[in-house]
Amino acid sequence: MSRQSLTSLSTCISVGQLVTVQMQNGRNAQSLRDRQTSEVGSDTISKRGWIPYWSAKRHLTCGNPSPHSAYSSKLFPWRGSAPAKLKTANAALVLCLNIDVDPPDVIKTSPCAVLECWVDPHTLPSHKALEAIGTNLQHQFEGLSLKIPYKPILDPSYEDLRRFCMTLRKQAKDDTVCFYYNGHGVPKPTPSGELWCFNRNYTQYIPVSLMELQSWLGSPGVYIWDCSAAGNLLTNFNNFAERRDQEVFNTRGGYPDGMQPYMHSLQLAACLAHEQLPSCPELPADIFTSCLTSPIDIALRYFIMTHLLPNNVTPDMVMQLPGDLKDRRTPLGELNWIFTAITDTIAWTTFPRDLFTRLYRSDLLIASLFRNFLLAERIMKNYHCTPHTYPPLPPTNTHPLWSAWDLAVDTCLRQLPDLLAKAPSAGNTTPNLGPAVARTGRIGQQGSRGGTTGPQGEKPYQYVPSRFFADQLTAFEVWISRGGSALTKRGPLSLPVQNGGPGYEDGLVTDGNASGKGLNTQHSDDLVPRKPPDQLPIVLQVLLSQPHRLRALILLSQFVDLGPWAVNLVLTIGIFPYISKLLQAAGQDLRPVLIFIWARIMAVDPSVQVDLHNTGGFKYFANVLGLTDDQPQHALPNSSEHKAMCAFILATVARDFYQGQMACWRERVFDSCFEKLKEGDFLLRQWSALCIAQIWEGNDEIKVYGVDRGTQDKLIPLLSDASPEVRAAAMYALGTFMGASGSADPAKQGGGGSGTQYQLEERLHFRMEVAVVTGATVVAKEDASPMVRKELLVLISCLVKEWRGYFVVCAWIYWEEDRKWRTEMNPQPHEEEVTSQAMAEWLDSFGDDDTARDENRVLLSSFFTIFVALLELTVDPYHEVATNAQTITDYVMALLLASPFYRLDCTTLDSPPIPTNHRGSTAAPHTRGQSLQSSPLTAHPPTPVTSRPSLKRADTVTSTFSGVASTLRRTSSFASVLRSFAGGIAFPSVEEGRAPSSPIPGFSTPSRLDTAHSRPPSPNFNLAQYTSPYSRPPTPTKTPLPPSPTEYAPPPDYTPLNVMEALMEEDMVRLRARRRSGAHGRRHTPDLGGLGGDLCSPSGSTFSTDSGSVPLGCGTGNGLRDVLPLKSSFFDWCCEYFKEPQMRQAEADEPGSVQYNYQVWRQQRNEQLIAEAHPQITQAERVQWDKPVTNLQVGGNPLSMAFHSYDPHLVVANDTDTISVWDWSQRKRLNFFCNGNPHGTSITSLHIINQDVGGIIIAGSADGIVRLYRNYDPALDQGPLQMVSSFRALDEMISVRRGSGIILDWKQVGGSLLVGGDSRMIGVWDAHTELLLQNLETNSESPVTALVSDNASPSTFMAGFADGAIKMFDRRLEEEDAIVRVYQSHPSWVQNVKFHPRYSGQFLSASLAGDVRLWDVRGSERPIHALDLHPGGLSTFDVHPQSAVFATTSALMPANWRHQQLLLHSLADFNVLSSMMLPTGLPVYSPRPPSLYIPRYTSFAFHPLEMMYAASQPDGTVKLMGCKLS
């Protein structure tokens, strides 16, 4: 079949297009190749002109592989079960015929069957006939497998049989022996399990017990019983085998290695115990043997007997069918090929998977015998004879595919007259390129099948090949294209459990998210794959044919695209050897589809890496990856995506496989990936970085090569890539470079830093490692993607592991300086200059060497920068990030407590921690006691015998430092101390964050709400687990633990400088030991001893001192657990991409699917709501707005509200941190939850995004954090409420007397998030890339109080400030020059700024003074209209987004606080449409607003679409009202 014939396919697409995948992980900002980016289909997206954000797979998993999905479940072992695997070594062909002498218990009919191995024994002398039969039998078996030596044993005596059997077992060793027994010339086997042979003189029949035969042949074996009453042999063999096995297990406990139980032997018997073999004269006497060894001959003979042939076809002609069994282009060879495909398919569709693999995919001879056994069963059952086997097989004689075989035979035989009449001469047996008629004999025979020659000079008849394979491929294609790929409920049409393998029932193909719902999956929990098509094994056979190969590969690629279960099916069928050989094919047309299929195979079974390495198949993908665009002769369609697949395949080859790493390196895969890091396709960049990560993971020699090429410097810029996946991949590559483990084995933890780096000078090696981590930390610590921040922590943990001494020094300095700051009001004498003096002495120790002083100061400042970032990450709003950061920080703090710093008199480590609000802060985040209660560490060593109270270990770790981290930015004194040695590094400030909840039961943060809602909702896959540095488990008991060796020591006689120098020197000693340990080219062995296994550490177990009593470092710290470096799961998560369907449409794009129908309904509903609201826009500008809709009673004081545009939802945030979602049409609360912002702060901004497809709540709080939540409507049954993402949106927050917290403005079209507030900058975040695109300077000391984007211009926006100014920004300009207009008219705090809903270029603003201004950006910087509506002050101001109506509410004043005035004005003539007095419900007046960041008591919000609004009051009442329309 030519390539052109593929156009007849219903899919009718090119190979390159077929394997072009749609990017599913939201990785490309310019394309919509993200089929899992959202809950809406791409068709709907294109119609609306926008895409939903924060809905990609990474937001649902955060780089965690699905724990219960099809991609992580155990699949069926397709290579076969090793304990029962069989490999035939030799065969004994025992013939007991005794020609011309009939056995006494057999009465033959006349006429009867006489042929034995197609030889009539009565036409030759008996001894000649026996030899001819034996020779034919050997040839027939050789036709099944030529590699096995066959030994014919003709009419043996008992002694000969015993000798031959024992010799065969000795030769076979532990492999399988095949024993064939033809007992047609001896009595039938006895019911007690005895077969017969002869004495030496052939005067007696000698019985041979199966017990004796088993002892001669051993195990395992394959036994063929061709005699009447063969069932006696099969049954008794099993009885004896079971008895033998039981005795061995009882006496010796089992068989030694290499030997298999006797019950593992296979048997094929011709009939049951009570049956006789057929004696039909048209059939051979050994019909069972003929079916097993010459199936085509007996199948054709049987077809003649049971079917009416065309008039011009005779039985003699059928026996002369030309061709060669081994040549698929000839009629006989084609029939043999079809027969093999059909019997394989019958077995595949009928037998259990493990049995099929054992019988048909472990040994060629066994597979042929059992394949041909199906024919024997079909034929012999028609003669009242029941062939059977052990293990027993289901009946297959009525399988529908036998009809396809009959059709193929009939089609062939109808051409037989022309074939024989026009056949070439017998001497010309060379086939032409077309279908040929080369003649050979039966299986194993030489010569020709039929010798008829045609007339001289007449053109030979061209045989028309069967359409069997083409039709079967069409059927396979129809199954795929007509719903076969769709999922179904369990039943007769679903994938059988036996074909699912272990784990199928546990969710092999079901939804993989932890909650069971809510993840954007292609199916729901109760749906499973359909029953695979019967043609699957036939596709395997078609791969052998050049004409059909391309089409078969395309269909195969479509099938494996369905998921891991489909890949496992094709591997179980036996495709692997064929698909491996195709890698040696030179045809370029096969490259795209081969790459696609291999990517799926490697994703499902990474163990194939060994096969690819041993066969050299990986070079195929290395060559493709190395192709450049300037090689048009090797052009590859969609080359970047196929190269990304090649990079994935090669990364899997190298993963945790030293030989694979070195092989890839030698094939220049590392260099190819290095060059691809700058490619335009993000998937190729991602997998190039991941491939580099796996190639140099744990391999010192390749790390040296990578450093020489500057690979680490090439990866650092990728940390600012537009794709979060690329950023995380680059961070992962840096992590493996620094010693993180890339292995899938959880026991392999990693370590060892960047290896030996013997080509670098020692200090240069040191500086390189620090520079890599410092650069990554500075770039990525504020990344909006928690997935990237998680990978950053893995990288930091590698540095902490290798340079723990420097981190202990930084932790001590931090602790002392923070303690000093907290006690400034009442300083202690010994605390004043501890760190300053130690730092000064340390710098002085370098003498006049200014270069060394500057270098070490920069190094220590770099460590301190990383340590501060680590502390900030311990209070990260995303739980997984905070948990991992806690593990690292507690490790450092545990080392600090075990260090000599603890014994210094001048230290405060053993003093109780000081609460964060010790200095009387009015907005103290929360008390230190709360932090201590939430500590994940519970291992408490005993109190030292000293006169002063000690600081317990649990009090000095993450919980303590979570509060310490927040103080960094609230003090200038600490920054000035650091600046003296840190070179003026500006450390970012962070407000106090609530300590993340402890994973240990019984330790939880005190709640302000009930327990169920005291923490923010967890992410979908919240898999990070805290690991304590102490090996002892947490216990509530107060039993004292063994004392530390340092706790009863005499006072030390060393200084902080001595400790600092010793700690730093120990790190250098560790580096030198690492550099010595790795010989050139040797693979690095990770530090398996953890803290106690440091290479050549100067302190093996505890703290040791030299002769000068100077401590030599922190040592190991007894009892500390080796918890670092952290282990990343990002690579496994990325691999899931190649396990997910990519050729079919997403579920949301499938017409008729639940998601598709729901989105279509939403779209139509939304359009209807828009159409209904449109005529009300102008009418609402002239009527009253006092029509009551409903009243809600929410908890707390609602200070922020947001309407959903299309759903009847109102989101309310109160004065603390609680968010509630209400269905205002039903007056029903749908959900409420804690936002998690610190005590004393408030939610200052609230929005709903992605409203067309559902909605995600985005909340900004005064601590500078933005959090996003999904699944807030339980009616949609999307799963539990979940945090989608969270990040610090404002970095540099300023300290002001009265701040605004954080102000957000969201623009759905384009996905931009404007962030301002208590900062001198306004950040522009891109939701698609999750990056801060711009930081625009405000040129103001006042906080931003309002932000609004211009709908008419995507680049401009307005910002209001607390000093009354309004500024217009243009994002197209430079960041420092982005302010284009400044409007100064308001005397005080600008409460809100809104653009005119009707006229482009006009906007309105209002301040707390009660004045409202209308501006025109095209005019002067003076307002075109001014109103003073509330002389006593204004509380809220808003403009309806559709109608020219604005509303204001009055401020609560001491003279008027029981009621609040609400005014609604028309922008057409500024007339008052409605004026109402709303009761506040306050019992007393409070001069201070409920929030320090929101200068009002109430809130107000217009509905984005409908003519209604919501007004809240301090007592929790929310009134929803609308306008009175006719």
PDB file of N, CA, C and O in Angstrom, residues 418-452:
ATOM      1  N   ASP A 418      -6.008 -20.116 -12.268  1.00  0.00           N
ATOM      2  CA  ASP A 418      -5.148 -19.228 -13.052  1.00  0.00           C
ATOM      3  C   ASP A 418      -3.699 -19.313 -12.594  1.00  0.00           C
ATOM      4  O   ASP A 418      -2.763 -19.232 -13.402  1.00  0.00           O
ATOM      5  N   LEU A 419      -3.492 -19.466 -11.286  1.00  0.00           N
ATOM      6  CA  LEU A 419      -2.135 -19.581 -10.780  1.00  0.00           C
ATOM      7  C   LEU A 419      -1.436 -20.813 -11.336  1.00  0.00           C
ATOM      8  O   LEU A 419      -0.271 -20.757 -11.735  1.00  0.00           O
ATOM      9  N   LEU A 420      -2.145 -21.930 -11.371  1.00  0.00           N
ATOM     10  CA  LEU A 420      -1.528 -23.163 -11.841  1.00  0.00           C
ATOM     11  C   LEU A 420      -1.408 -23.195 -13.353  1.00  0.00           C
ATOM     12  O   LEU A 420      -0.432 -23.711 -13.899  1.00  0.00           O
ATOM     13  N   ALA A 421      -2.400 -22.594 -14.030  1.00  0.00           N
ATOM     14  CA  ALA A 421      -2.373 -22.632 -15.494  1.00  0.00           C
ATOM     15  C   ALA A 421      -1.284 -21.739 -16.055  1.00  0.00           C
ATOM     16  O   ALA A 421      -0.683 -22.042 -17.092  1.00  0.00           O
ATOM     17  N   LYS A 422      -1.009 -20.620 -15.413  1.00  0.00           N
ATOM     18  CA  LYS A 422      -0.035 -19.655 -15.928  1.00  0.00           C
ATOM     19  C   LYS A 422       1.207 -19.572 -15.052  1.00  0.00           C
ATOM     20  O   LYS A 422       1.876 -18.544 -14.987  1.00  0.00           O
ATOM     21  N   ALA A 423       1.470 -20.656 -14.317  1.00  0.00           N
ATOM     22  CA  ALA A 423       2.629 -20.636 -13.426  1.00  0.00           C
ATOM     23  C   ALA A 423       3.908 -20.720 -14.226  1.00  0.00           C
ATOM     24  O   ALA A 423       3.958 -21.374 -15.276  1.00  0.00           O
ATOM     25  N   PRO A 424       5.004 -20.082 -13.779  1.00  0.00           N
ATOM     26  CA  PRO A 424       6.287 -20.202 -14.467  1.00  0.00           C
ATOM     27  C   PRO A 424       6.853 -21.590 -14.275  1.00  0.00           C
ATOM     28  O   PRO A 424       6.345 -22.396 -13.492  1.00  0.00           O
ATOM     29  N   SER A 425       7.905 -21.877 -14.978  1.00  0.00           N
ATOM     30  CA  SER A 425       8.531 -23.196 -14.878  1.00  0.00           C
ATOM     31  C   SER A 425       9.057 -23.413 -13.480  1.00  0.00           C
ATOM     32  O   SER A 425       9.354 -22.484 -12.744  1.00  0.00           O
ATOM     33  N   ALA A 426       9.167 -24.688 -13.156  1.00  0.00           N
ATOM     34  CA  ALA A 426       9.564 -25.029 -11.783  1.00  0.00           C
ATOM     35  C   ALA A 426      10.952 -24.542 -11.447  1.00  0.00           C
ATOM     36  O   ALA A 426      11.288 -24.315 -10.300  1.00  0.00           O
ATOM     37  N   GLY A 427      11.775 -24.393 -12.484  1.00  0.00           N
ATOM     38  CA  GLY A 427      13.134 -23.949 -12.185  1.00  0.00           C
ATOM     39  C   GLY A 427      13.226 -22.497 -11.827  1.00  0.00           C
ATOM     40  O   GLY A 427      14.177 -22.076 -11.211  1.00  0.00           O
ATOM     41  N   ASN A 428      12.259 -21.735 -12.252  1.00  0.00           N
ATOM     42  CA  ASN A 428      12.298 -20.293 -11.961  1.00  0.00           C
ATOM     43  C   ASN A 428      11.519 -20.037 -10.695  1.00  0.00           C
ATOM     44  O   ASN A 428      10.312 -19.845 -10.719  1.00  0.00           O
ATOM     45  N   THR A 429      12.188 -20.061  -9.572  1.00  0.00           N
ATOM     46  CA  THR A 429      11.518 -19.900  -8.283  1.00  0.00           C
ATOM     47  C   THR A 429      11.796 -18.550  -7.653  1.00  0.00           C
ATOM     48  O   THR A 429      11.409 -18.301  -6.535  1.00  0.00           O
ATOM     49  N   THR A 430      12.473 -17.675  -8.374  1.00  0.00           N
ATOM     50  CA  THR A 430      12.777 -16.356  -7.803  1.00  0.00           C
ATOM     51  C   THR A 430      11.569 -15.451  -7.956  1.00  0.00           C
ATOM     52  O   THR A 430      11.129 -15.183  -9.067  1.00  0.00           O
ATOM     53  N   PRO A 431      10.996 -14.964  -6.870  1.00  0.00           N
ATOM     54  CA  PRO A 431       9.804 -14.120  -6.989  1.00  0.00           C
ATOM     55  C   PRO A 431      10.169 -12.736  -7.498  1.00  0.00           C
ATOM     56  O   PRO A 431      11.241 -12.223  -7.255  1.00  0.00           O
ATOM     57  N   ASN A 432       9.232 -12.161  -8.252  1.00  0.00           N
ATOM     58  CA  ASN A 432       9.422 -10.777  -8.676  1.00  0.00           C
ATOM     59  C   ASN A 432       8.923  -9.848  -7.590  1.00  0.00           C
ATOM     60  O   ASN A 432       8.454 -10.271  -6.544  1.00  0.00           O
ATOM     61  N   LEU A 433       9.021  -8.567  -7.880  1.00  0.00           N
ATOM     62  CA  LEU A 433       8.636  -7.600  -6.851  1.00  0.00           C
ATOM     63  C   LEU A 433       7.148  -7.659  -6.562  1.00  0.00           C
ATOM     64  O   LEU A 433       6.707  -7.326  -5.477  1.00  0.00           O
ATOM     65  N   GLY A 434       6.366  -8.039  -7.546  1.00  0.00           N
ATOM     66  CA  GLY A 434       4.948  -8.203  -7.297  1.00  0.00           C
ATOM     67  C   GLY A 434       4.713  -9.514  -6.593  1.00  0.00           C
ATOM     68  O   GLY A 434       5.621 -10.295  -6.332  1.00  0.00           O
ATOM     69  N   PRO A 435       3.476  -9.822  -6.275  1.00  0.00           N
ATOM     70  CA  PRO A 435       3.166 -11.099  -5.633  1.00  0.00           C
ATOM     71  C   PRO A 435       3.617 -12.243  -6.521  1.00  0.00           C
ATOM     72  O   PRO A 435       3.274 -12.324  -7.688  1.00  0.00           O
ATOM     73  N   ALA A 436       4.389 -13.145  -5.975  1.00  0.00           N
ATOM     74  CA  ALA A 436       5.032 -14.182  -6.768  1.00  0.00           C
ATOM     75  C   ALA A 436       4.429 -15.543  -6.483  1.00  0.00           C
ATOM     76  O   ALA A 436       3.616 -15.714  -5.592  1.00  0.00           O
ATOM     77  N   VAL A 437       4.847 -16.527  -7.260  1.00  0.00           N
ATOM     78  CA  VAL A 437       4.325 -17.877  -7.121  1.00  0.00           C
ATOM     79  C   VAL A 437       5.471 -18.873  -6.957  1.00  0.00           C
ATOM     80  O   VAL A 437       5.440 -19.972  -7.496  1.00  0.00           O
ATOM     81  N   ALA A 438       6.508 -18.435  -6.266  1.00  0.00           N
ATOM     82  CA  ALA A 438       7.623 -19.351  -6.010  1.00  0.00           C
ATOM     83  C   ALA A 438       7.127 -20.550  -5.230  1.00  0.00           C
ATOM     84  O   ALA A 438       6.349 -20.413  -4.303  1.00  0.00           O
ATOM     85  N   ARG A 439       7.581 -21.740  -5.621  1.00  0.00           N
ATOM     86  CA  ARG A 439       6.993 -22.955  -5.073  1.00  0.00           C
ATOM     87  C   ARG A 439       7.967 -23.652  -4.129  1.00  0.00           C
ATOM     88  O   ARG A 439       9.099 -23.918  -4.472  1.00  0.00           O
ATOM     89  N   THR A 440       7.471 -23.982  -2.998  1.00  0.00           N
ATOM     90  CA  THR A 440       8.195 -24.865  -2.093  1.00  0.00           C
ATOM     91  C   THR A 440       7.210 -25.888  -1.589  1.00  0.00           C
ATOM     92  O   THR A 440       5.995 -25.757  -1.778  1.00  0.00           O
ATOM     93  N   GLY A 441       7.733 -26.896  -0.929  1.00  0.00           N
ATOM     94  CA  GLY A 441       6.852 -27.927  -0.435  1.00  0.00           C
ATOM     95  C   GLY A 441       6.171 -27.544   0.845  1.00  0.00           C
ATOM     96  O   GLY A 441       6.104 -26.388   1.212  1.00  0.00           O
ATOM     97  N   ARG A 442       5.665 -28.555   1.541  1.00  0.00           N
ATOM     98  CA  ARG A 442       5.050 -28.302   2.832  1.00  0.00           C
ATOM     99  C   ARG A 442       6.116 -27.833   3.815  1.00  0.00           C
ATOM    100  O   ARG A 442       7.286 -27.751   3.495  1.00  0.00           O
ATOM    101  N   ILE A 443       5.646 -27.543   5.034  1.00  0.00           N
ATOM    102  CA  ILE A 443       6.594 -27.044   6.035  1.00  0.00           C
ATOM    103  C   ILE A 443       7.754 -28.016   6.165  1.00  0.00           C
ATOM    104  O   ILE A 443       7.571 -29.201   6.434  1.00  0.00           O
ATOM    105  N   GLY A 444       8.917 -27.513   5.942  1.00  0.00           N
ATOM    106  CA  GLY A 444      10.103 -28.328   6.068  1.00  0.00           C
ATOM    107  C   GLY A 444      10.475 -29.082   4.821  1.00  0.00           C
ATOM    108  O   GLY A 444      11.526 -29.692   4.760  1.00  0.00           O
ATOM    109  N   GLN A 445       9.665 -29.092   3.800  1.00  0.00           N
ATOM    110  CA  GLN A 445       9.977 -29.831   2.584  1.00  0.00           C
ATOM    111  C   GLN A 445      10.560 -28.893   1.558  1.00  0.00           C
ATOM    112  O   GLN A 445      10.211 -27.731   1.475  1.00  0.00           O
ATOM    113  N   GLN A 446      11.453 -29.404   0.750  1.00  0.00           N
ATOM    114  CA  GLN A 446      12.031 -28.633  -0.332  1.00  0.00           C
ATOM    115  C   GLN A 446      11.336 -29.011  -1.621  1.00  0.00           C
ATOM    116  O   GLN A 446      10.705 -30.059  -1.743  1.00  0.00           O
ATOM    117  N   GLY A 447      11.463 -28.175  -2.601  1.00  0.00           N
ATOM    118  CA  GLY A 447      10.818 -28.440  -3.870  1.00  0.00           C
ATOM    119  C   GLY A 447       9.646 -27.544  -4.071  1.00  0.00           C
ATOM    120  O   GLY A 447       9.549 -26.469  -3.529  1.00  0.00           O
ATOM    121  N   SER A 448       8.731 -27.944  -4.885  1.00  0.00           N
ATOM    122  CA  SER A 448       7.637 -27.068  -5.279  1.00  0.00           C
ATOM    123  C   SER A 448       6.321 -27.645  -4.858  1.00  0.00           C
ATOM    124  O   SER A 448       6.139 -28.857  -4.780  1.00  0.00           O
ATOM    125  N   ARG A 449       5.410 -26.773  -4.544  1.00  0.00           N
ATOM    126  CA  ARG A 449       4.020 -27.171  -4.339  1.00  0.00           C
ATOM    127  C   ARG A 449       3.354 -27.101  -5.686  1.00  0.00           C
ATOM    128  O   ARG A 449       2.953 -26.039  -6.141  1.00  0.00           O
ATOM    129  N   GLY A 450       3.232 -28.172  -6.351  1.00  0.00           N
ATOM    130  CA  GLY A 450       2.619 -28.182  -7.671  1.00  0.00           C
ATOM    131  C   GLY A 450       3.666 -27.948  -8.724  1.00  0.00           C
ATOM    132  O   GLY A 450       4.464 -27.039  -8.657  1.00  0.00           O
ATOM    133  N   GLY A 451       3.678 -28.734  -9.740  1.00  0.00           N
ATOM    134  CA  GLY A 451       4.689 -28.579 -10.761  1.00  0.00           C
ATOM    135  C   GLY A 451       4.131 -28.218 -12.100  1.00  0.00           C
ATOM    136  O   GLY A 451       4.798 -28.328 -13.106  1.00  0.00           O
ATOM    137  N   THR A 452       2.898 -27.803 -12.182  1.00  0.00           N
ATOM    138  CA  THR A 452       2.281 -27.480 -13.461  1.00  0.00           C
ATOM    139  C   THR A 452       2.910 -26.223 -14.022  1.00  0.00           C
ATOM    140  O   THR A 452       3.072 -25.225 -13.336  1.00  0.00           O
TER     141      THR A 452
END
